[in-house]
PDB file of C-alpha atoms and ligand atoms in Angstrom:
ATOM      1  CA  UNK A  14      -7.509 -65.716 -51.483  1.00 42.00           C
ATOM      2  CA  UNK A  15      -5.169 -68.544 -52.443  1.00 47.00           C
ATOM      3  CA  UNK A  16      -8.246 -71.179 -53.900  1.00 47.00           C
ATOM      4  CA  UNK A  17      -9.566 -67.532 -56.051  1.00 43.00           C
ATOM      5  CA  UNK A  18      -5.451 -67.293 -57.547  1.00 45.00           C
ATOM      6  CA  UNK A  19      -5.875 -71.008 -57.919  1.00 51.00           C
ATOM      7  CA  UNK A  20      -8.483 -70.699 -60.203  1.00 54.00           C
ATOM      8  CA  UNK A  21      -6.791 -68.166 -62.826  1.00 53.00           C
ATOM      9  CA  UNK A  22      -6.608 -70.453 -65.318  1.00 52.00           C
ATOM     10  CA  UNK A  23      -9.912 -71.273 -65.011  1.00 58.00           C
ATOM     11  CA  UNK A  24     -11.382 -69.337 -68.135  1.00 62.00           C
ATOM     12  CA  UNK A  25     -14.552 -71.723 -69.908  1.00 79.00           C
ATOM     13  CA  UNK A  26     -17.557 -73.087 -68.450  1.00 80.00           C
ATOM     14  CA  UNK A  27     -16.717 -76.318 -70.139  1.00 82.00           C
ATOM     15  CA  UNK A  28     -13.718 -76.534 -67.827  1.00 84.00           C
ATOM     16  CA  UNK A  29     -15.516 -75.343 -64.694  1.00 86.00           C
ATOM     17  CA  UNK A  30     -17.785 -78.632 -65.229  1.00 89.00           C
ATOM     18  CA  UNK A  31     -15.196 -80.538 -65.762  1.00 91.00           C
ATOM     19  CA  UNK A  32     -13.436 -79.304 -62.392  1.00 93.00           C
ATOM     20  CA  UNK A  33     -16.768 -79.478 -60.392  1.00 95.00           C
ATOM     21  CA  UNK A  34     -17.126 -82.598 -61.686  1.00 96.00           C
ATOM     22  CA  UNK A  35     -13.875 -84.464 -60.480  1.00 96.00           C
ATOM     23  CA  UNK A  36     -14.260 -82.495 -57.455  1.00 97.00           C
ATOM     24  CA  UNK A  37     -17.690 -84.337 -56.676  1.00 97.00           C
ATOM     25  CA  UNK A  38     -16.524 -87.724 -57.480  1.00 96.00           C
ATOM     26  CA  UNK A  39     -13.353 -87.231 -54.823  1.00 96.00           C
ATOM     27  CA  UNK A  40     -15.559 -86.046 -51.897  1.00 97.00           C
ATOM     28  CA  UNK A  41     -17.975 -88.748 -53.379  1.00 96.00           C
ATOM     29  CA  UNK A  42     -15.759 -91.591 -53.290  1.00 95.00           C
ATOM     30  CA  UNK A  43     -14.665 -90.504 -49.763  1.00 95.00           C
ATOM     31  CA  UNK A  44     -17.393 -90.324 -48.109  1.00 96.00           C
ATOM     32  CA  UNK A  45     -18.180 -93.748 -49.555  1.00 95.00           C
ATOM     33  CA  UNK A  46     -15.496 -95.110 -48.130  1.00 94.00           C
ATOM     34  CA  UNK A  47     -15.563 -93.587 -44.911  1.00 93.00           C
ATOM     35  CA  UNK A  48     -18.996 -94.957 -44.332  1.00 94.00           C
ATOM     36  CA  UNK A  49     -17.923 -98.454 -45.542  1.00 94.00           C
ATOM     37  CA  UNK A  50     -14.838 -98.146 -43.153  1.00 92.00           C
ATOM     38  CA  UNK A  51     -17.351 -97.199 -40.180  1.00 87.00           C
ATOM     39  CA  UNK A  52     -19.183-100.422 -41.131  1.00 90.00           C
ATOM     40  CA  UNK A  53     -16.337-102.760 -41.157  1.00 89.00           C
ATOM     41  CA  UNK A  54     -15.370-101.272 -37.622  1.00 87.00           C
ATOM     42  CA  UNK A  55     -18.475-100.481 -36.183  1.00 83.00           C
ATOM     43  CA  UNK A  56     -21.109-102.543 -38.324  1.00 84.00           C
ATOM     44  CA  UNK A  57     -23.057 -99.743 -38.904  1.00 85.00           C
ATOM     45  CA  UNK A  58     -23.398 -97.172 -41.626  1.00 89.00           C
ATOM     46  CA  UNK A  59     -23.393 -93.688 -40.588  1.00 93.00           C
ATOM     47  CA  UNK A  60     -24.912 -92.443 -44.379  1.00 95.00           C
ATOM     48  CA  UNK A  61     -28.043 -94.257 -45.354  1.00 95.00           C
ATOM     49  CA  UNK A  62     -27.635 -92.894 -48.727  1.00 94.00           C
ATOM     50  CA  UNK A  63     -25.596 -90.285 -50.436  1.00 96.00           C
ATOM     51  CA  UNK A  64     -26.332 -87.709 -53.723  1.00 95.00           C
ATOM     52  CA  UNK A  65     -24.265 -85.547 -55.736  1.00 95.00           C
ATOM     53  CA  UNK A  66     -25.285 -82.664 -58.094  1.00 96.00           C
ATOM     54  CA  UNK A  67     -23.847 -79.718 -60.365  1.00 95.00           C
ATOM     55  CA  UNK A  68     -25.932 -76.826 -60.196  1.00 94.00           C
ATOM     56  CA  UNK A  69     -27.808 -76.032 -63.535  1.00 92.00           C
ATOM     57  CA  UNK A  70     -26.461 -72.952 -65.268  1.00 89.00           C
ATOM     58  CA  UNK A  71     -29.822 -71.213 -65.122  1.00 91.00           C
ATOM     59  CA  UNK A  72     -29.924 -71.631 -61.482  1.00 92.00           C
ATOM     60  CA  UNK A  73     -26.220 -70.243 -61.139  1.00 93.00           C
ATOM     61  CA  UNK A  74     -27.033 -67.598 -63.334  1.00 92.00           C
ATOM     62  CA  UNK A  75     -30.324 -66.863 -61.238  1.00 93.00           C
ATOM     63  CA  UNK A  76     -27.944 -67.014 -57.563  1.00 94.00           C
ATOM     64  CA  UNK A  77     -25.690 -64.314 -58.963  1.00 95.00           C
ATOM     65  CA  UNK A  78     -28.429 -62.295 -60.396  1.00 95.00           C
ATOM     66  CA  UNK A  79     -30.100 -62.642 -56.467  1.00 94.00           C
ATOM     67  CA  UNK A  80     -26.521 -61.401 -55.130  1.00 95.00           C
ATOM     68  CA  UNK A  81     -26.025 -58.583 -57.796  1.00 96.00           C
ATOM     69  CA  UNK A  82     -23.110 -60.040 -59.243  1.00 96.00           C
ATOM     70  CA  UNK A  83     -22.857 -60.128 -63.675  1.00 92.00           C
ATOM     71  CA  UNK A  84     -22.176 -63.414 -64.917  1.00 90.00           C
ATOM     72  CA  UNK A  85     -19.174 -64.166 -65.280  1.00 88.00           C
ATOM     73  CA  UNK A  86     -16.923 -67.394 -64.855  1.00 88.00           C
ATOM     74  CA  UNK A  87     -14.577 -65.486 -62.398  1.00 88.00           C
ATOM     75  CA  UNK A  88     -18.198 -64.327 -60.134  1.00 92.00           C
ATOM     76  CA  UNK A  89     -19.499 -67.927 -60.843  1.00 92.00           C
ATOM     77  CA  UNK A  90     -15.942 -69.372 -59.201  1.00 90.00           C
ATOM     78  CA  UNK A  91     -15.875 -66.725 -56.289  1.00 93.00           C
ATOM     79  CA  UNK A  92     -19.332 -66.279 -55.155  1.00 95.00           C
ATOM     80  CA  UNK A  93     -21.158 -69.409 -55.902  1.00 95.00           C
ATOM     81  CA  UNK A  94     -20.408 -71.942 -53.433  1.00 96.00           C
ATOM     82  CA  UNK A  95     -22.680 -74.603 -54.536  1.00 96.00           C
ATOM     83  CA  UNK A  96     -21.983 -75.410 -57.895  1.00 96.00           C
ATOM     84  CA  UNK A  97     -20.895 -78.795 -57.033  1.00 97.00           C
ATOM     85  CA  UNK A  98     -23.122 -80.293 -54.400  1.00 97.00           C
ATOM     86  CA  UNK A  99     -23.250 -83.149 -52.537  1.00 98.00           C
ATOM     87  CA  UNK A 100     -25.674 -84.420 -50.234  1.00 98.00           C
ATOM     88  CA  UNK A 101     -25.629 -86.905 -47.324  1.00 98.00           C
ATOM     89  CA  UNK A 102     -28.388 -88.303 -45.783  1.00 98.00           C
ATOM     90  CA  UNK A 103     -28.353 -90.094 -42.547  1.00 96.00           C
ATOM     91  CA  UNK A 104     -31.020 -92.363 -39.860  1.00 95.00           C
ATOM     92  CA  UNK A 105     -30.635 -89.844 -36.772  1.00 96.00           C
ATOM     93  CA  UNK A 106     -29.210 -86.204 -36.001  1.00 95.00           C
ATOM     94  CA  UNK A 107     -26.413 -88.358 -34.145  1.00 94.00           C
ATOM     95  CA  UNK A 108     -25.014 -89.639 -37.413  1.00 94.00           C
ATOM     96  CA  UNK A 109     -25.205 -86.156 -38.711  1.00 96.00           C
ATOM     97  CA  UNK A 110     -22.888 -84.760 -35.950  1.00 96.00           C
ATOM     98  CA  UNK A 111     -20.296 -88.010 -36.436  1.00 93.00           C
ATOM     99  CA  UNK A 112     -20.302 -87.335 -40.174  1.00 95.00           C
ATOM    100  CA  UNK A 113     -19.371 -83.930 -39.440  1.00 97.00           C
ATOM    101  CA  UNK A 114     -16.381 -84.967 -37.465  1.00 96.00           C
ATOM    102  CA  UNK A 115     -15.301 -87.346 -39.624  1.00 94.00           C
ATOM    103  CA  UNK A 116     -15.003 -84.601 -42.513  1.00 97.00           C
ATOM    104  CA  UNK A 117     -13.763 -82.363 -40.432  1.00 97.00           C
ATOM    105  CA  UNK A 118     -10.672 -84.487 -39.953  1.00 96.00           C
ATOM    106  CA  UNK A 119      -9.795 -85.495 -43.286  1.00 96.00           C
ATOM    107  CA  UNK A 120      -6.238 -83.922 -44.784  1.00 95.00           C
ATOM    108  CA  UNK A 121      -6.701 -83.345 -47.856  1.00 94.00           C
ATOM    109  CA  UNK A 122     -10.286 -81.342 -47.446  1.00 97.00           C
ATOM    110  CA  UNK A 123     -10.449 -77.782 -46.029  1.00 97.00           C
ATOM    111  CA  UNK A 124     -13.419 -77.120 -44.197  1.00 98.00           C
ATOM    112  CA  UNK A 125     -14.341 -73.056 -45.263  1.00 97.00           C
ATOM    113  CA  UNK A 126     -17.411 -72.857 -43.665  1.00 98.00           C
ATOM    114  CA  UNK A 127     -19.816 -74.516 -41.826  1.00 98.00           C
ATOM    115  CA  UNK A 128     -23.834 -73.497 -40.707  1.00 98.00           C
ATOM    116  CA  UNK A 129     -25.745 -75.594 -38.519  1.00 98.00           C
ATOM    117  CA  UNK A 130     -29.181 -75.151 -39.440  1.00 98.00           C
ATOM    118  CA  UNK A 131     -29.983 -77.853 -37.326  1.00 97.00           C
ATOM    119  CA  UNK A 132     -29.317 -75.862 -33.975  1.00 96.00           C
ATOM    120  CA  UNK A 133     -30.099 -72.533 -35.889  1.00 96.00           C
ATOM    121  CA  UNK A 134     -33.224 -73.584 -38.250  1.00 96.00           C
ATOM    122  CA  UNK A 135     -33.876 -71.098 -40.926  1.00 95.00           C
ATOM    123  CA  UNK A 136     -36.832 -68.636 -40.636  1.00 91.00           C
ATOM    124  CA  UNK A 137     -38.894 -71.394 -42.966  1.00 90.00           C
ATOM    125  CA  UNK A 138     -38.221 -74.446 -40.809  1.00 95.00           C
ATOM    126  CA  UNK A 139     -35.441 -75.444 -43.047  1.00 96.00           C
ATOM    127  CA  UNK A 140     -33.112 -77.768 -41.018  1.00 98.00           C
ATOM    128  CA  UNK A 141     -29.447 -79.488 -42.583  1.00 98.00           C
ATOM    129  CA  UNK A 142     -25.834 -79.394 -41.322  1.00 98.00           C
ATOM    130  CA  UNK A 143     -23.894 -77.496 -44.091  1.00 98.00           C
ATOM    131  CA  UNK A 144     -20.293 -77.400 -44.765  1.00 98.00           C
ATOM    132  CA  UNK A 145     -18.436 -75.970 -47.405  1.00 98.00           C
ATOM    133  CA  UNK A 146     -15.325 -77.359 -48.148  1.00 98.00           C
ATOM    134  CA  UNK A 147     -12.293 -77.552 -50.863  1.00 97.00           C
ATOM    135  CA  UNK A 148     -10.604 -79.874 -52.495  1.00 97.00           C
ATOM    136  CA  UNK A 149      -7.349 -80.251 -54.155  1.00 95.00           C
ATOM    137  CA  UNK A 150      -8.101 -81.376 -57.985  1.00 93.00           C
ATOM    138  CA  UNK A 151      -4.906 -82.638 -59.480  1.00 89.00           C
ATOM    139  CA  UNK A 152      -4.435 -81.613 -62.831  1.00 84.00           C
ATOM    140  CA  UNK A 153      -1.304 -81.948 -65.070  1.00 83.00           C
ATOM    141  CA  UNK A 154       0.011 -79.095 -64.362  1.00 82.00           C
ATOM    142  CA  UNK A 155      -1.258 -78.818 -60.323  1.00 86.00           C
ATOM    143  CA  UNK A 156      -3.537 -78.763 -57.770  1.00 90.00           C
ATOM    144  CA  UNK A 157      -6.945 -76.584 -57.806  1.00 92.00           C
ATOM    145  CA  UNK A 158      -8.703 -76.257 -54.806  1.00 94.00           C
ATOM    146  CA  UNK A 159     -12.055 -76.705 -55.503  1.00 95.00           C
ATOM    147  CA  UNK A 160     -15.091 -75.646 -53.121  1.00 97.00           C
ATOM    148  CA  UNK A 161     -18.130 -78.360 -52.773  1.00 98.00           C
ATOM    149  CA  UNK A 162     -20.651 -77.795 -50.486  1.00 98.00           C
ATOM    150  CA  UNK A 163     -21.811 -80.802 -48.253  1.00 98.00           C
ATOM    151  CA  UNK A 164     -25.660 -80.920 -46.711  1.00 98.00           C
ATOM    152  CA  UNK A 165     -25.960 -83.491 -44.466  1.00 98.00           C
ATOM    153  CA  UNK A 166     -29.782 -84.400 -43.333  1.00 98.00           C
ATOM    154  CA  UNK A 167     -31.725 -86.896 -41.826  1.00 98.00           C
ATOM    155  CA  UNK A 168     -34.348 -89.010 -44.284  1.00 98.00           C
ATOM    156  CA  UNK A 169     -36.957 -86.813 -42.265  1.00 98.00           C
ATOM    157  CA  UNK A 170     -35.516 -83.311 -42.723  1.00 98.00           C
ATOM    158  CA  UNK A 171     -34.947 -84.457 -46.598  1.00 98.00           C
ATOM    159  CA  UNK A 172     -38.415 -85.113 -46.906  1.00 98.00           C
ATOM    160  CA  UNK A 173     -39.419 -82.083 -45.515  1.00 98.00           C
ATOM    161  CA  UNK A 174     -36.875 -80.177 -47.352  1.00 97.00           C
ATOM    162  CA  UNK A 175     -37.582 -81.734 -50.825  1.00 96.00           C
ATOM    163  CA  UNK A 176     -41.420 -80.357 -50.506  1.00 95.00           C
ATOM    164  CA  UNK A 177     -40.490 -77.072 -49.062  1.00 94.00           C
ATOM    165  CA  UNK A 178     -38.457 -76.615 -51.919  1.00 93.00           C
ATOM    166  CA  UNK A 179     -41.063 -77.542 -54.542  1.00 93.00           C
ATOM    167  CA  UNK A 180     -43.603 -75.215 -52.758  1.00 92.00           C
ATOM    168  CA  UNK A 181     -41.283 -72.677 -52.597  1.00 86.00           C
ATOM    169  CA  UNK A 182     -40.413 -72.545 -56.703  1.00 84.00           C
ATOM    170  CA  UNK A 183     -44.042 -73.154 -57.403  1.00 85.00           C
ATOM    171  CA  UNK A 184     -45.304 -70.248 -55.776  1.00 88.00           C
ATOM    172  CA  UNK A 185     -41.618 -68.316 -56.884  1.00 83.00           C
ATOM    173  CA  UNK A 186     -41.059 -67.660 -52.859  1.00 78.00           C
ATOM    174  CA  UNK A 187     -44.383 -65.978 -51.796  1.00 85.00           C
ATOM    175  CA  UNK A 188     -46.726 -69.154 -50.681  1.00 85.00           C
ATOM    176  CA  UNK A 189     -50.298 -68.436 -49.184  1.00 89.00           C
ATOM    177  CA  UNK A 190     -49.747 -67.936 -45.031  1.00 91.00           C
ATOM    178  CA  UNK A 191     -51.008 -70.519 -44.004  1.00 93.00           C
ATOM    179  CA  UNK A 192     -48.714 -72.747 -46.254  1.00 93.00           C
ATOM    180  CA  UNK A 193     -45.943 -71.367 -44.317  1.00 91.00           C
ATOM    181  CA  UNK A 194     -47.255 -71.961 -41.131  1.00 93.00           C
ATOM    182  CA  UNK A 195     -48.579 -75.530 -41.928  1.00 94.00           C
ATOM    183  CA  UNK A 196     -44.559 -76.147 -43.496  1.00 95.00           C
ATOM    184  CA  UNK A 197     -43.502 -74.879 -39.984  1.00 95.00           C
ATOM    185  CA  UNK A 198     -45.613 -77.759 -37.850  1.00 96.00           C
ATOM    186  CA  UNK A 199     -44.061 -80.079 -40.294  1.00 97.00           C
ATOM    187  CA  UNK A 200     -40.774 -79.219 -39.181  1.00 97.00           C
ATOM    188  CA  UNK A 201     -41.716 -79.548 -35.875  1.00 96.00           C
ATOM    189  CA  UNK A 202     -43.462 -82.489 -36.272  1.00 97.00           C
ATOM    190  CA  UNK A 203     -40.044 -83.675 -38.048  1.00 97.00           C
ATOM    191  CA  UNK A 204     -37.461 -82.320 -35.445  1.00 97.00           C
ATOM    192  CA  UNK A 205     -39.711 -84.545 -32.761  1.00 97.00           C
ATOM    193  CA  UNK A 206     -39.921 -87.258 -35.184  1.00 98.00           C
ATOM    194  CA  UNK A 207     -35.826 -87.550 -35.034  1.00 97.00           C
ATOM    195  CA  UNK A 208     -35.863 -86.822 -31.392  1.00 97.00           C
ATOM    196  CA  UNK A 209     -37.879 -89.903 -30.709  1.00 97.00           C
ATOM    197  CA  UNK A 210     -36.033 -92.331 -33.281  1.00 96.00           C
ATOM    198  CA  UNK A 211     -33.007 -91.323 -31.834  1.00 96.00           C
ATOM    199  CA  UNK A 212     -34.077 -92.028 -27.992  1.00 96.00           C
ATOM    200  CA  UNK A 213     -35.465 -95.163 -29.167  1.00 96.00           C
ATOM    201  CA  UNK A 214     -32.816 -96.686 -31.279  1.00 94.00           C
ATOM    202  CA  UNK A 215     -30.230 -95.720 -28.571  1.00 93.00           C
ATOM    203  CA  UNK A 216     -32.584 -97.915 -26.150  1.00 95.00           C
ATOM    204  CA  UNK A 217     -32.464-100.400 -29.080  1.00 93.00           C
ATOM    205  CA  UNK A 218     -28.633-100.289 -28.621  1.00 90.00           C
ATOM    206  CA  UNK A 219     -28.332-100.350 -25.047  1.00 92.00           C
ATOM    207  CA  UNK A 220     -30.894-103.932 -25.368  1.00 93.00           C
ATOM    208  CA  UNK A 221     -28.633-105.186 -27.804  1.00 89.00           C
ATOM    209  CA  UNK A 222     -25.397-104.626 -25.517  1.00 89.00           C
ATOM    210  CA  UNK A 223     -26.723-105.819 -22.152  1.00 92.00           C
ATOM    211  CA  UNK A 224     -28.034-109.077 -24.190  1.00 92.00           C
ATOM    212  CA  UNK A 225     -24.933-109.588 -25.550  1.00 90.00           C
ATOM    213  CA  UNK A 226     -22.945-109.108 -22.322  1.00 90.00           C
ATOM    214  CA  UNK A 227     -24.815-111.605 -20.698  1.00 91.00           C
ATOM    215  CA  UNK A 228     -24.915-114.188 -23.751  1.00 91.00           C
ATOM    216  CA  UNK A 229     -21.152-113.525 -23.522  1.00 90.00           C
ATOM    217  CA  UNK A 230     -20.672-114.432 -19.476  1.00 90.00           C
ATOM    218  CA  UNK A 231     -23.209-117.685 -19.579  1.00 89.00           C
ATOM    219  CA  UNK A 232     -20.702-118.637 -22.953  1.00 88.00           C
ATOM    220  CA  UNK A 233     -17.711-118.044 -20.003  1.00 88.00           C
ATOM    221  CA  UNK A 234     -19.436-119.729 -17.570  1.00 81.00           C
TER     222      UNK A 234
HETATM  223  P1  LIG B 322     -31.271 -74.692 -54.790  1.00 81.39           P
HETATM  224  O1  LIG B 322     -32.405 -74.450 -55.730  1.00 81.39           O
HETATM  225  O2  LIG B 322     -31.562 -75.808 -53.830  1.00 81.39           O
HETATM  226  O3  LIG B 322     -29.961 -74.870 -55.473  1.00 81.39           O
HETATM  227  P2  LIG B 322     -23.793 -68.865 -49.496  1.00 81.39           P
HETATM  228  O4  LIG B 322     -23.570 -67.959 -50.682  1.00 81.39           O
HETATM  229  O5  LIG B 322     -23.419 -70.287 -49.806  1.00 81.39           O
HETATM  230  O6  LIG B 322     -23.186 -68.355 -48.236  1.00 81.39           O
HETATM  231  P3  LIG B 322     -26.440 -69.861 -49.575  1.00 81.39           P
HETATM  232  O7  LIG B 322     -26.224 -70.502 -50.883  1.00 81.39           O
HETATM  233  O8  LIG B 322     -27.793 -69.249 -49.317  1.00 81.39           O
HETATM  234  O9  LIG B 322     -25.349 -68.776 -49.247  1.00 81.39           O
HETATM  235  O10 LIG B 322     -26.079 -70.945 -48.497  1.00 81.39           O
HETATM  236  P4  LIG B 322     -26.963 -71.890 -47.644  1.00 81.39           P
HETATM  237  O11 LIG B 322     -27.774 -71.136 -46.657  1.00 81.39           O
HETATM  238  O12 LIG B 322     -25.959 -72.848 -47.097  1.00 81.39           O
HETATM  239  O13 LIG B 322     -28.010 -72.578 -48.646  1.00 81.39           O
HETATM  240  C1  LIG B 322     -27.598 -73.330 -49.729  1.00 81.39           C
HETATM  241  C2  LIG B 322     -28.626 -74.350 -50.123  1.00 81.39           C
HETATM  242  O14 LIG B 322     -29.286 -74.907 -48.971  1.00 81.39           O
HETATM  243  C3  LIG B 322     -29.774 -73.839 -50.960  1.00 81.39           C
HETATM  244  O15 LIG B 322     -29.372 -73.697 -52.294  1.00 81.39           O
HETATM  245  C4  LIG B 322     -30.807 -74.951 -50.756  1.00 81.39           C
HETATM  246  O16 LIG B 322     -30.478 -76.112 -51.487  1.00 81.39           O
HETATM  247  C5  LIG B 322     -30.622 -75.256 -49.283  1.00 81.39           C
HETATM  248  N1  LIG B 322     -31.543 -74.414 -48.500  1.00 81.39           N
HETATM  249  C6  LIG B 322     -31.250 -73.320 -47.801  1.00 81.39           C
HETATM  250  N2  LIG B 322     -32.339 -72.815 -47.204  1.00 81.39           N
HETATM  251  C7  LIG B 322     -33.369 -73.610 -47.544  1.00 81.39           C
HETATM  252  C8  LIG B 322     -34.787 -73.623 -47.225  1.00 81.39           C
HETATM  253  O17 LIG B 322     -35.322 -72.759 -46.514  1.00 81.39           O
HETATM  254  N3  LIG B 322     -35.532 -74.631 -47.766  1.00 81.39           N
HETATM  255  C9  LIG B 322     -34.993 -75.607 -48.560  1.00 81.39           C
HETATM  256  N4  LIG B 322     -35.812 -76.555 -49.034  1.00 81.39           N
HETATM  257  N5  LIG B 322     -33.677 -75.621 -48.888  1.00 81.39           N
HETATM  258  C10 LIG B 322     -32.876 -74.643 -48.387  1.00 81.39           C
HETATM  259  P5  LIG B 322     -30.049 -72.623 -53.258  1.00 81.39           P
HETATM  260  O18 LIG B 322     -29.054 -72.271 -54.317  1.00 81.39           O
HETATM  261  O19 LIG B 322     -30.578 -71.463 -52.468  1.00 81.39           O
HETATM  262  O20 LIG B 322     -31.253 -73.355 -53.921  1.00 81.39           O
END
C-alpha cells in the first residue's frame, strides 16, 4: 500500500525510466560491493558476474495485456514487478543461497517477495532464485520505494534459461513436444551438472584447508 501512495507523483513514462533507472544502479552498486567485500574477507566472489535491465515498453505493455490490466502508468507501477531487473549469476547453488542472505539483510532494501524456483522448478524446467525487492530512491523532495526484481542463477541454469527463452518467443509459447521434453533433460542434465560442481569444489576446499593446516604446523614446528 505505502510504495503504490509513494508513487502518486509518478505520472510520465519518462520519469518511470528515470526512477527504474536509479533504482538499478543502487541495488547494482550494492551488490557490487557486497561481492567485493566477500572477497576481501573471504577471497572469494560469491557473483561471477552480474546484469541489469529495464524492461522494453512493448514487453510491459504485452505483461499487462497477459494479466488483463489497460496500460496505464499507475497498472505499469502496481502490477509489473519487473520493470527494472537485475540479474546475478553465480559458480554453485551454494552461492545462490548466501547471496540470498546477504540481501535479505540489507536495511535499506525490503524484500516483498521471494520464489525459489530452484526447490520448486517451473512446469518447463525453469530454475532461478527470485526476489523482489524495493528500494528507497531519494529524490528532492523524498524517498520512493522502488520495486526491482533480483534473479539469481548459476552460469548453468543461465544457459539453460537464455535458450529456453529464445525457443519459447520463437515458437510464441507452443514448441513441438518433443522440444519440451528434450528442454526438460537439459534441466536435468543442468541441476546434476551443479550438483556435481558443487560436491567437487567443496572437496576442492576441504584439500585446500587440510594442506594448509599442515603447511601451517611444519611452519610451527
Ligand atoms: P521476459 O521476457 O524474460 O521479461 P509476478 O507478476 O512478478 O508475480 P512473473 O513476472 O511471472 O509474475 O514472475 P516470475 O515467475 O518471478 O517470472 C519473472 C521472470 O522470470 C520472467 O519474466 C522471465 O524472465 C523469468 N522466467 C520465469 N519463468 C521462466 C521460464 O519458464 N523460462 C525462462 N527462460 N524464464 C522464465 P517475463 O516478463 O515473463 O519474461
Amino acid at each position: 500500500e505505502d510504495a503504490i501512495k509513494n508513487y502518486e507523483n509518478v505520472d510520465s513514462w519518462k520519469t518511470i525510466i528515470f526512477l527504474y533507472n536509479a533504482a538499478l544502479k543502487e541495488v547494482g552498486t550494492k551488490l557490487e560491493i557486497l561481492n567485493e567485500e566477500f572477497q576481501h574477507v573471504h577471497q572469494y566472489n560469491p557473483i561471477e558476474h552480474i546484469k541489469t535491465r529495464i524492461k522494453t515498453p512493448e514487453s510491459i505493455v504485452k505483461k499487462l495485456h497477459r494479466y488483463g490490466y489497460e496500460t496505464s502508468i499507475e497498472n505499469m507501477v502496481k502490477y509489473i514487478n519487473d520493470i527494472a531487473g537485475v540479474r546475478l549469476i553465480c559458480s554453485f547453488t551454494s552461492d545462490i543461497y548466501r547471496l540470498a542472505e546477504m540481501i535479505g539483510n540489507q536495511d535499506d532494501l525490503k524484500v516483498l517477495s521471494i520464489k525459489d524456483y530452484i526447490k520448486n522448478p517451473k512446469e518447463s524446467g525453469y530454475k532461478s532464485y527470485h526476489m523482489l525487492v524495493s528500494v528507497p530512491i531519494f529524490l528532492s523532495d523524498g524517498p520512493i520505494d522502488t520495486k526491482v526484481e533480483i534473479q539469481i542463477r548459476t552460469i548453468a541454469m543461465d544457459f539453460w534459461a537464455s535458450l529456453e527463452h529464445k525457443i519459447y518467443y520463437k515458437f510464441e509459447g507452443n514448441a513441438p513436444e518433443h522440444i519440451s521434453r528434450e528442454l526438460k533433460e537439459c534441466a536435468d542434465m543442468v541441476s546434476e551438472l551443479d550438483d556435481k560442481m558443487l560436491s567437487l569444489n567443496e572437496e576442492i576446499l576441504t584439500f585446500k584447508a587440510v594442506t594448509e593446516e599442515l603447511e601451517q604446523k611444519k611452519l610451527e614446528q
